[in-house]
Amino acid sequence: MAACRRVPRLLLLMSILLYVHPIREDKYQINGVAKPPVSVVIPAQNPGVVPAAVNGAPVLAALPLRRRTSGWKLAEEGACREDLTRLCPKHSWNNNLAVLECLQDRKEETEIAADCNHLLWNYKLNLTTDPKFESVAVEVCKTTITDIKECAAEERGKGYLVSCLVDHRGNITEYQCNQYIVKMTSIVFSDYRLICGFMDKCREDINTLHCGSISTGEKDVHSQGEVIACLEKGLVREAEEQPGAHAIGANCKKAIMRVAELSSDDFHLDRYLYFSCREDRERFCENTPAGEGRVYKCLFNHKFEEAMSEKCRDALTTRQKLIAQDYKVSYSLAKACKTDLRKYRCSADTNMPRAREARLSYLLLCLESAVHRGRTVSGECQGEMLDYRRMLMEDFSLSPEIVLHCRGEIEAHCSGLHRKGRTLHCLMRVGRGDLGAIDNLCQKALQTLIQEADPGADYRIDRALNEACESVIQTACKHIRNGDPMILSCLMEHLYTDKMVEDCEHRLLELQYFIARDWKLDPILYKKCQGDASRLCHTHGWNETSEMMPPGAIFSCLYRHAYRTEEQGRRLSRDCKVEVQRILHQRALDVKLDPELQRRCMTDLGKWCSEKAESGQELDCLQDHLEDLVSECKDVVGNLTELESEDIQIETLLMRACEPVIQSYCHEVADNQIDTGDLMECLVQNKHQKEMNDKCAVGVTHFQLVQIKDFRFSYKFKMACKEDVLKLCPNIKKKVDVVLCLSTTVRNDTLQDMKEQRVSVKCRKQLRVEELEMSEDIRLEPELYDSCKQDIGRLCQNVAFGNAQVIECLKENKKQLTQRCHHKVFKLQEVEMMDSELDYQLMRVCKPMIRRFCTEADAKNMLQCLKQNKNSELMDPKCKQMITKRQITQNTDYRLNPVLRKSCKADIPKFCQSILNKATGDSELEGQVVSCLKLKYADQRLSPDCEDQIRVILQESALDYRLDPQLQLHCTDEVSRPPGRREVRLQPECKKRLQDRIDMWSYAAKVAPAEGFSDLAMQVMTSPSKNYILAMIGLGVCVLFLFGLLCGRITKRGHFGAWPTLPKLPYGGWSPSFTGVRAHMPQL
């Protein structure tokens, strides 16, 4: 039969069953014409004869039925009189259908006697099969039958006409016909055998599954809803491929789904669910009217309430699983989305099997695709979709693929967590790798479910997330409209902040892990970038996926194009670029939100970063171990680090920590969409400001340490020097080596006075920035740091890194350093003396003095300028002390004094070759060459330029014995003795050095005596003891003037032969212990 072989869509409009007025048996008004009463008459049968089988099913003999001219009444039969009197109101006794409705809807089966049950069964059987009764339908529904061609063509006398009218009830416009069919529907659905063709199609499956006896004698006929429920559960077990599941026949499957569809508008028609949930309906949905699936939806919403009975919850779950297999089982969804399904051709996909088209997931994906493409989907349909997307997220068991493929993970990690989406989130956590490995099929099933439910579009779909994050949303995201997709983005921005709670943090990361693997699941990103993705990354439609495309590949494509220059072409649109940056900033918080990084670095994460306690620091850990990573992991970490160098704002945690510094010093560059390295450069320059906190300083230093591993990690340096590196330093990757290579090239070109520098101007400028940054922290020079690590732990363990403090500590303890470290420190000092700007401590301590005295001086000769102004009254004491330190260092080895080295270039090999021959290449000369030149100065054998430089050194060392390394070396014991002892016995070598100093001073006095009063005045004015000398002169004049006033004449001159007073030295003046030395050298 045509009406029995399909499930027509118009059946979904059944709405007002069992609550309409009973059909009156005395009179009908059809089109305003009075018709004879419809008598419900049982066909004439011989008493005791078994009625004909219904659809081949034998039935027991009915009780003797009487025929009366006034119409037969159920209330008059003795078999049901007692039950009727006890259970049904008296006003319903004269209406057989009202009596039938009253008796068959009793909850307990034992309330009705067995004989009455059989009587009711035969009554209903005859109602649906009696040609005379069918003729009433023909009379009442004449116009309707004519309009519905399928019903007009049905064979009469077998009950098919009534079934057809039930199928097309939505098209019935005649009032009396509609009332008649409503009552017939309640009769038909009270027993599965009265539904057209059901018995023929499902007999074998009923017997195989032991769902109940075909014979009414073996099971109460009014519990036959359990038979359908049993078949429905068998259908669900088959879909989930549970062990031992029976494969239900195709025709029976269609019949089961058809029954579910026909009963979708009123829960009374699902007999098993009706009896299972009657009390729960009264408890939760008392005020919800029946019809249009409203009671179903109300019960679905309360399914996980504690007060919900397990039997009702089980029945509701079974029905939800049927809806998942065929969306038409949901009356409200099918009705609300009927037009949109047709409009967007969601059931006309030729590539999709017919059974798949009916699945709820396919409907959701199809309509969600339309919404994401900006198409119009009715609000009513979107509301229904929202309800069922939430339903899928709440109960994992509604997705057969999850039940099938994630069974092991559920048993191992997530048993007992099924309510309110907790099991699904537990599986997500397993998928993240937090609880162990996950099967690939389970991972894929989870990803598919997330796409179907699409919680990224509305966080409220994910009930577990909604409940966990409610407090955070109310405080941190209250400015965003409820249900807006930006709520998830807001939550990500507050991840690892004080406003975030732990439970919300876990639920959020579990969901974001799967959203990150499909760029389409972020609706804002998809909306802004779908055109760019199609143009640049060859994407498919929203609900189309490519098995060949790895997770996260489309987003990787987008962010590669987001940071392209104009010269490279094919850039993203402005709106898309903003969204890509937003996602990058959020995903930097957790390494697992980057699918490519997690896939390629899984082994290295476990090997190097498994003990990383602080969340969000995994990428930092991988960067720290960059050289140890496997090649494919190193590549992806390198690419991300290179991207960070261009836009450090990707490092969200660092930006939060550095917010005070950024607001105070870097707010202008921070406002740029892509800072091209300016923001990090600003942070480095202000790393020691008072606004800089420990977290920010550590983060900035970490990034500096990462940058030295590859010059590509410094965006500005890479862009400025890329061509120079390829030309002059090929095959060199480490930034420190590239900087050394380029700086050596620049220095050689400068020393050789080449007309054209090989290193470009823009590269030289950026090279200077990199050299200055590296001088601030010894860790930024790996070779020096590795060579001195042991010495740092021994001599500078309490000295903090940064501000070149460790380097300064090593310089001050140079004599105690290991040979390897000593050599590296000496090389560093040699570079710093040639270029004073690279001496970080000098430039930092003397910064104000440089602005005062040396604004026009060359940066590389800054020390020379400061030395010339060292004795100025305006010189800062700390800077003066630092200058003295550098002078002492210069005098220890001629190679540390560039000016002397250049001036005495010919004299040193000529007079001091023996010293050079004895010294090894790595050793420090301890002032021997300078002492050699001093002696030759006394012998008047030096060239004029060299002589001038030695004279300057002699003048400086006259004021501070420490500026004479040889004297300090050989007179250490004498100088270090306690000042209380007046007599000091000089060692021969110390005595010899002192004599050499006297000879050199004598020669200096002969070479440059004062030639007149102006020359003498100039020497006094430039002397460090200027104030003292002028004070003495003034005092003498005053004494003479006063004496003359008192005595009238000068009678006698006083003679003073005191030892000349030496100037106070920056390091505390002449050591008291040195008075003993003077006592033995009166000529000094």
Coordinates of C-alpha atoms in Angstrom, one line a residue, residues 104 236 274 346 348 355 358 380 394 501 517 524 613 692 726 764 782 830 894 932 954 1028 1035:
Q104 CA -6.5 2.7 27.8
V236 CA 19.7 2.4 18.5
Y274 CA 3.8 8.5 27.9
C346 CA 19.4 20.4 2.3
A348 CA 18.8 17.3 -2.5
A355 CA 19.5 7.8 4.8
A358 CA 17.5 12.7 7.2
E380 CA 12.0 29.9 14.5
E394 CA 24.6 17.7 26.8
V501 CA 38.3 30.5 37.7
R517 CA 41.5 22.5 14.6
I524 CA 33.8 35.7 13.5
A613 CA 54.6 23.8 36.0
M692 CA 59.5 47.2 34.7
L726 CA 73.5 36.3 2.2
R764 CA 75.1 49.1 9.9
P782 CA 76.8 32.7 24.4
E830 CA 89.5 45.1 23.6
Y894 CA 98.6 48.6 25.2
C932 CA 108.8 49.7 28.3
L954 CA 102.6 59.8 33.1
Y1028 CA 93.9 74.0 46.8
L1035 CA 95.6 82.7 52.3

